[in-house]
Amino acid sequence: MKSIADIKAIRDKMQARIVNRDNSDAEQETRIVVGMATCGIAAGARPVFNEFVDLVAEKGAHNVKVTRTGCLGMCKLEPIVEVFIPGEEKVTYVKVDPEKAKEIFNRHIIGGQVVTDYVIGEQ
Amino acid sequence: MRELALNILDIAENSVKAKASLVVITIEAKNNLLTISISDNGTGMDKAFLQRVTDPFTTTRTTRKVGMGIPLFKEAAETTGGSFSIESELGVGTTVTASFVIDSIDRAPLGDVAESAVTLLREDMDFVWVYTVDNRSFTFDTREIKKELGGIPIDSPEIISFLKDMLKENIESINGGIIL
């Protein structure tokens, strides 16, 4: 069974990478922001958030950060995900589920192509 | 909400908004009663707001004037024959407690606690989860984990994935075959 003691191995592996980071890395960071207010949570934001986290960890996408935000005011379109890629316009995806999250990650975050079918206004 | 773990996540997100630095979540299943408590040291509420907080039309959110989180949690507890209470003091913090009569629920009520717990992980805030079934208990304290991490952010995806697996394994072991 995993325990806190096992964290040491992960820490050692990650430490070298963190030391090599500087401020310019942070500026180049891609952010995936998931709406996590009551409306988002009730609509299924938690598995969407965790799917993105697992994909980033699995693919070793060290320049991608997954974060949360509150209610974006469009409750019936939740779960809502905003993608911020440096130098590009923000993209807002709506009614996201874990399957769509996988597609958004592979095609947009990794492949650079916006998944227009899930973008707000296309629903 | 389909799972009480989602209610916990929702209420703890309010603690984040209330600028708490520490949130203590206790989940205890004992004698046919599931008791959940979420306690924070955030900004708290004044008496007037506290009196209205179970009203769905009372909220701190600015995007819409509807706040369903607390009313839904209260109704879920009371529907099972359990109870709900909320205590708060301005500048001190807030404690939400709800109990559920397990036999009155026709499906596993708690849901995925590990998935909710890791969704809340963040650098500027600490969480303590105490999970108890009968006399078996497991404590997950982010202050201890951060000490072990030695500066590696606790919300790094690799760390979140590891902690999720660690929580799932420990919760399963505490449950001892009981599905909550």
Tab-separated table of C-alpha atoms in Angstrom:
chain	number	residue	atom	x	y	z
A	1	MET	CA	0.000	0.000	0.000
A	2	LYS	CA	1.348	3.451	-0.929
A	3	SER	CA	2.323	5.767	1.934
A	4	ILE	CA	3.933	9.165	2.558
A	5	ALA	CA	7.327	7.417	2.683
A	6	ASP	CA	7.003	6.653	-1.060
A	7	ILE	CA	6.909	10.373	-1.860
A	8	LYS	CA	10.689	10.617	-1.468
A	9	ALA	CA	11.328	8.742	-4.729
A	10	ILE	CA	8.981	11.020	-6.703
A	11	ARG	CA	10.461	14.100	-5.025
A	12	ASP	CA	14.007	13.132	-6.008
A	13	LYS	CA	12.939	12.530	-9.596
A	14	MET	CA	11.121	15.864	-9.825
A	15	GLN	CA	13.665	17.987	-7.970
A	16	ALA	CA	16.201	18.132	-10.801
A	17	ARG	CA	13.530	19.348	-13.175
A	18	ILE	CA	12.283	22.065	-10.776
A	19	VAL	CA	15.819	23.418	-10.211
A	20	ASN	CA	16.210	23.924	-13.960
A	21	ARG	CA	13.058	26.021	-14.232
A	22	ASP	CA	13.222	29.794	-14.312
A	23	ASN	CA	10.722	32.649	-14.736
A	24	SER	CA	10.655	32.387	-18.519
A	25	ASP	CA	9.353	28.801	-18.138
A	26	ALA	CA	6.430	30.094	-16.036
A	27	GLU	CA	5.586	32.672	-18.725
A	28	GLN	CA	5.507	29.915	-21.332
A	29	GLU	CA	3.148	27.786	-19.241
A	30	THR	CA	-0.124	26.522	-20.730
A	31	ARG	CA	-3.036	26.666	-18.294
A	32	ILE	CA	-6.132	24.462	-18.280
A	33	VAL	CA	-8.724	26.042	-15.995
A	34	VAL	CA	-11.777	24.055	-14.877
A	35	GLY	CA	-14.906	25.727	-13.399
A	36	MET	CA	-15.446	24.207	-9.952
A	37	ALA	CA	-18.368	26.083	-8.387
A	38	THR	CA	-21.501	24.167	-7.258
A	39	CYS	CA	-22.857	24.220	-10.827
A	40	GLY	CA	-19.626	22.850	-12.301
A	41	ILE	CA	-19.217	20.163	-9.649
A	42	ALA	CA	-22.843	19.024	-10.017
A	43	ALA	CA	-22.449	18.849	-13.812
A	44	GLY	CA	-19.310	16.658	-13.620
A	45	ALA	CA	-16.283	18.972	-13.315
A	46	ARG	CA	-14.431	16.732	-10.838
A	47	PRO	CA	-13.755	13.816	-13.251
A	48	VAL	CA	-12.890	16.338	-15.966
A	49	PHE	CA	-10.314	18.031	-13.701
A	50	ASN	CA	-8.839	14.675	-12.697
A	51	GLU	CA	-8.721	13.462	-16.308
A	52	PHE	CA	-6.625	16.492	-17.308
A	53	VAL	CA	-4.336	15.984	-14.281
A	54	ASP	CA	-3.824	12.306	-15.160
A	55	LEU	CA	-3.116	13.125	-18.824
A	56	VAL	CA	-0.541	15.805	-17.918
A	57	ALA	CA	1.167	13.384	-15.508
A	58	GLU	CA	1.034	10.491	-17.979
A	59	LYS	CA	2.406	12.462	-20.933
A	60	GLY	CA	4.984	14.316	-18.820
A	61	ALA	CA	3.688	17.677	-20.089
A	62	HIS	CA	5.711	19.732	-17.612
A	63	ASN	CA	4.730	23.110	-19.075
A	64	VAL	CA	0.988	22.502	-18.526
A	65	LYS	CA	-0.782	23.503	-15.320
A	66	VAL	CA	-4.305	22.387	-14.395
A	67	THR	CA	-6.150	24.781	-12.068
A	68	ARG	CA	-9.665	25.591	-10.849
A	69	THR	CA	-11.887	28.624	-10.945
A	70	GLY	CA	-15.331	29.545	-9.608
A	71	CYS	CA	-18.655	30.063	-11.389
A	72	LEU	CA	-18.258	31.593	-14.858
A	73	GLY	CA	-21.929	32.619	-15.004
A	74	MET	CA	-23.024	30.104	-17.643
A	75	CYS	CA	-24.174	27.282	-15.356
A	76	LYS	CA	-26.142	25.340	-17.985
A	77	LEU	CA	-22.969	24.996	-20.111
A	78	GLU	CA	-20.914	23.410	-17.309
A	79	PRO	CA	-18.488	21.710	-17.037
A	80	ILE	CA	-16.594	24.620	-18.611
A	81	VAL	CA	-12.870	24.487	-19.355
A	82	GLU	CA	-10.728	27.437	-20.412
A	83	VAL	CA	-7.413	26.856	-22.180
A	84	PHE	CA	-4.724	29.537	-22.066
A	85	ILE	CA	-1.742	28.986	-24.361
A	86	PRO	CA	0.884	31.763	-24.320
A	87	GLY	CA	0.613	33.992	-27.388
A	88	GLU	CA	-2.811	32.627	-28.366
A	89	GLU	CA	-6.388	33.662	-27.650
A	90	LYS	CA	-8.189	31.977	-24.749
A	91	VAL	CA	-10.377	29.045	-25.850
A	92	THR	CA	-13.520	28.176	-23.845
A	93	TYR	CA	-14.847	24.622	-24.046
A	94	VAL	CA	-18.310	23.803	-22.707
A	95	LYS	CA	-20.213	20.690	-21.601
A	96	VAL	CA	-16.903	18.861	-21.252
A	97	ASP	CA	-16.737	15.262	-20.022
A	98	PRO	CA	-13.676	13.034	-19.481
A	99	GLU	CA	-13.795	11.708	-23.068
A	100	LYS	CA	-13.913	15.235	-24.495
A	101	ALA	CA	-11.152	16.250	-22.070
A	102	LYS	CA	-8.932	13.530	-23.549
A	103	GLU	CA	-9.653	14.768	-27.052
A	104	ILE	CA	-9.024	18.416	-26.085
A	105	PHE	CA	-5.744	17.439	-24.450
A	106	ASN	CA	-4.466	15.381	-27.378
A	107	ARG	CA	-5.659	17.607	-30.226
A	108	HIS	CA	-5.342	21.087	-28.706
A	109	ILE	CA	-2.797	21.030	-25.866
A	110	ILE	CA	-0.434	18.551	-27.567
A	111	GLY	CA	-1.404	18.952	-31.220
A	112	GLY	CA	-2.101	22.704	-31.313
A	113	GLN	CA	-5.502	22.380	-33.055
A	114	VAL	CA	-8.580	23.847	-31.339
A	115	VAL	CA	-11.380	21.250	-31.055
A	116	THR	CA	-14.028	23.515	-32.533
A	117	ASP	CA	-16.960	21.109	-31.922
A	118	TYR	CA	-16.770	21.723	-28.163
A	119	VAL	CA	-16.017	25.457	-28.193
A	120	ILE	CA	-18.615	27.823	-26.741
A	121	GLY	CA	-21.014	29.010	-29.420
A	122	GLU	CA	-20.747	25.736	-31.360
A	123	GLN	CA	-23.034	23.838	-28.961
B	1	MET	CA	-25.290	15.898	-6.287
B	2	ARG	CA	-24.790	12.205	-7.024
B	3	GLU	CA	-22.232	11.645	-4.258
B	4	LEU	CA	-21.715	13.172	-0.821
B	5	ALA	CA	-18.022	13.438	-1.765
B	6	LEU	CA	-19.146	16.059	-4.289
B	7	ASN	CA	-20.982	18.003	-1.562
B	8	ILE	CA	-17.779	17.918	0.497
B	9	LEU	CA	-15.816	19.238	-2.463
B	10	ASP	CA	-18.381	21.982	-3.021
B	11	ILE	CA	-18.360	23.139	0.608
B	12	ALA	CA	-14.564	22.981	0.857
B	13	GLU	CA	-14.375	25.167	-2.264
B	14	ASN	CA	-16.306	27.759	-0.228
B	15	SER	CA	-13.555	27.520	2.405
B	16	VAL	CA	-11.031	28.272	-0.338
B	17	LYS	CA	-13.044	31.362	-1.305
B	18	ALA	CA	-13.241	32.337	2.389
B	19	LYS	CA	-9.419	32.483	2.381
B	20	ALA	CA	-8.963	29.686	4.913
B	21	SER	CA	-5.395	28.456	5.430
B	22	LEU	CA	-6.545	25.162	6.974
B	23	VAL	CA	-9.604	22.990	6.332
B	24	VAL	CA	-10.280	19.896	8.435
B	25	ILE	CA	-12.674	17.334	6.950
B	26	THR	CA	-13.806	14.407	9.045
B	27	ILE	CA	-15.826	11.494	7.718
B	28	GLU	CA	-16.994	8.919	10.215
B	29	ALA	CA	-19.183	5.868	9.652
B	30	LYS	CA	-20.273	4.309	12.905
B	31	ASN	CA	-23.460	2.779	14.357
B	32	ASN	CA	-25.467	3.219	11.143
B	33	LEU	CA	-24.623	6.931	11.010
B	34	LEU	CA	-22.381	8.648	8.473
B	35	THR	CA	-21.194	11.973	9.866
B	36	ILE	CA	-19.363	14.529	7.760
B	37	SER	CA	-17.807	17.697	9.137
B	38	ILE	CA	-15.980	20.436	7.233
B	39	SER	CA	-14.278	23.019	9.394
B	40	ASP	CA	-12.191	25.993	8.239
B	41	ASN	CA	-10.362	28.982	9.661
B	42	GLY	CA	-11.566	31.340	6.923
B	43	THR	CA	-13.295	34.703	7.179
B	44	GLY	CA	-16.471	33.242	8.725
B	45	MET	CA	-19.937	34.805	8.485
B	46	ASP	CA	-21.780	37.375	10.538
B	47	LYS	CA	-24.950	36.330	12.374
B	48	ALA	CA	-27.331	37.901	9.856
B	49	PHE	CA	-25.755	36.063	6.892
B	50	LEU	CA	-25.497	32.810	8.866
B	51	GLN	CA	-29.260	32.869	9.520
B	52	ARG	CA	-29.961	33.080	5.786
B	53	VAL	CA	-27.263	30.680	4.559
B	54	THR	CA	-29.541	27.654	4.036
B	55	ASP	CA	-31.800	29.762	1.807
B	56	PRO	CA	-31.071	28.954	-1.889
B	57	PHE	CA	-31.370	32.637	-2.726
B	58	THR	CA	-28.518	33.582	-0.411
B	59	THR	CA	-25.049	33.443	-1.924
B	60	THR	CA	-21.692	35.193	-1.998
B	61	ARG	CA	-21.265	34.513	-5.695
B	62	THR	CA	-21.533	37.531	-7.978
B	63	THR	CA	-22.322	35.793	-11.262
B	64	ARG	CA	-25.750	34.540	-10.217
B	65	LYS	CA	-27.885	35.158	-7.167
B	66	VAL	CA	-28.551	31.511	-6.417
B	67	GLY	CA	-26.540	29.374	-3.984
B	68	MET	CA	-27.555	25.713	-3.917
B	69	GLY	CA	-24.571	24.035	-2.216
B	70	ILE	CA	-25.535	24.349	1.456
B	71	PRO	CA	-29.328	23.911	0.904
B	72	LEU	CA	-28.757	20.692	-1.072
B	73	PHE	CA	-26.401	19.277	1.578
B	74	LYS	CA	-28.898	20.109	4.363
B	75	GLU	CA	-31.796	18.555	2.472
B	76	ALA	CA	-29.794	15.396	1.683
B	77	ALA	CA	-28.983	14.891	5.393
B	78	GLU	CA	-32.488	15.607	6.670
B	79	THR	CA	-34.147	13.403	4.036
B	80	THR	CA	-32.321	10.375	5.488
B	81	GLY	CA	-33.467	11.219	9.027
B	82	GLY	CA	-30.090	12.731	9.859
B	83	SER	CA	-29.235	16.265	10.889
B	84	PHE	CA	-27.453	19.376	9.657
B	85	SER	CA	-25.799	22.257	11.473
B	86	ILE	CA	-23.602	25.182	10.619
B	87	GLU	CA	-21.621	27.313	13.030
B	88	SER	CA	-19.641	30.367	12.077
B	89	GLU	CA	-17.928	33.319	13.630
B	90	LEU	CA	-16.643	36.327	11.754
B	91	GLY	CA	-12.844	36.274	11.620
B	92	VAL	CA	-12.653	32.805	13.195
B	93	GLY	CA	-14.077	30.319	10.700
B	94	THR	CA	-16.961	28.041	9.832
B	95	THR	CA	-17.923	24.449	10.632
B	96	VAL	CA	-20.530	22.554	8.627
B	97	THR	CA	-21.697	19.215	10.043
B	98	ALA	CA	-24.174	16.779	8.520
B	99	SER	CA	-25.159	13.274	9.525
B	100	PHE	CA	-26.888	10.643	7.414
B	101	VAL	CA	-28.714	7.501	8.545
B	102	ILE	CA	-26.985	4.871	6.390
B	103	ASP	CA	-29.905	2.380	6.314
B	104	SER	CA	-32.190	5.079	4.894
B	105	ILE	CA	-30.108	5.417	1.734
B	106	ASP	CA	-30.693	2.966	-1.123
B	107	ARG	CA	-27.215	3.268	-2.664
B	108	ALA	CA	-23.621	3.897	-1.584
B	109	PRO	CA	-23.873	7.546	-0.519
B	110	LEU	CA	-20.303	8.709	-0.074
B	111	GLY	CA	-18.800	8.193	-3.515
B	112	ASP	CA	-15.186	8.801	-4.441
B	113	VAL	CA	-13.512	10.623	-1.543
B	114	ALA	CA	-10.013	10.300	-3.054
B	115	GLU	CA	-11.092	12.020	-6.291
B	116	SER	CA	-12.567	14.913	-4.289
B	117	ALA	CA	-9.601	15.215	-1.939
B	118	VAL	CA	-6.983	15.547	-4.676
B	119	THR	CA	-9.067	18.071	-6.592
B	120	LEU	CA	-8.645	20.421	-3.618
B	121	LEU	CA	-4.850	20.182	-3.320
B	122	ARG	CA	-3.093	23.538	-3.502
B	123	GLU	CA	0.070	25.214	-2.344
B	124	ASP	CA	-1.449	28.110	-0.369
B	125	MET	CA	-3.808	26.022	1.752
B	126	ASP	CA	-3.715	22.890	3.880
B	127	PHE	CA	-6.253	20.100	4.213
B	128	VAL	CA	-6.597	17.420	6.843
B	129	TRP	CA	-8.900	14.501	6.025
B	130	VAL	CA	-9.743	12.109	8.849
B	131	TYR	CA	-11.557	9.031	7.566
B	132	THR	CA	-12.986	6.635	10.151
B	133	VAL	CA	-15.038	3.458	9.744
B	134	ASP	CA	-16.008	1.857	13.056
B	135	ASN	CA	-12.707	1.927	14.969
B	136	ARG	CA	-10.363	2.036	11.955
B	137	SER	CA	-9.013	5.434	10.987
B	138	PHE	CA	-6.782	7.068	8.359
B	139	THR	CA	-5.503	10.660	8.369
B	140	PHE	CA	-4.342	12.520	5.286
B	141	ASP	CA	-2.580	15.757	6.252
B	142	THR	CA	-1.159	17.961	3.488
B	143	ARG	CA	1.168	19.689	5.988
B	144	GLU	CA	3.043	16.395	6.498
B	145	ILE	CA	3.080	15.696	2.769
B	146	LYS	CA	4.429	19.161	1.915
B	147	LYS	CA	7.232	18.626	4.425
B	148	GLU	CA	8.172	15.405	2.604
B	149	LEU	CA	7.932	17.104	-0.776
B	150	GLY	CA	10.627	19.622	0.180
B	151	GLY	CA	9.430	22.433	-2.103
B	152	ILE	CA	7.921	20.367	-4.940
B	153	PRO	CA	4.400	21.783	-5.436
B	154	ILE	CA	1.710	19.486	-4.012
B	155	ASP	CA	-0.551	20.369	-6.952
B	156	SER	CA	1.905	19.023	-9.546
B	157	PRO	CA	0.045	16.480	-11.707
B	158	GLU	CA	2.511	13.669	-10.864
B	159	ILE	CA	2.012	14.282	-7.137
B	160	ILE	CA	-1.784	14.509	-7.449
B	161	SER	CA	-1.904	11.193	-9.336
B	162	PHE	CA	0.290	9.495	-6.717
B	163	LEU	CA	-1.734	10.891	-3.795
B	164	LYS	CA	-5.007	9.813	-5.431
B	165	ASP	CA	-3.775	6.210	-5.613
B	166	MET	CA	-2.447	6.416	-2.039
B	167	LEU	CA	-5.797	7.698	-0.752
B	168	LYS	CA	-7.812	5.101	-2.670
B	169	GLU	CA	-5.717	2.238	-1.308
B	170	ASN	CA	-5.873	3.495	2.277
B	171	ILE	CA	-9.625	4.190	2.150
B	172	GLU	CA	-10.314	0.715	0.721
B	173	SER	CA	-8.265	-0.773	3.539
B	174	ILE	CA	-10.180	1.234	6.171
B	175	ASN	CA	-13.538	0.299	4.621
B	176	GLY	CA	-12.708	-3.395	5.019
B	177	GLY	CA	-15.221	-4.459	2.370
B	178	ILE	CA	-17.964	-2.022	3.405
B	179	ILE	CA	-19.128	0.113	0.491
B	180	LEU	CA	-19.869	3.636	1.662
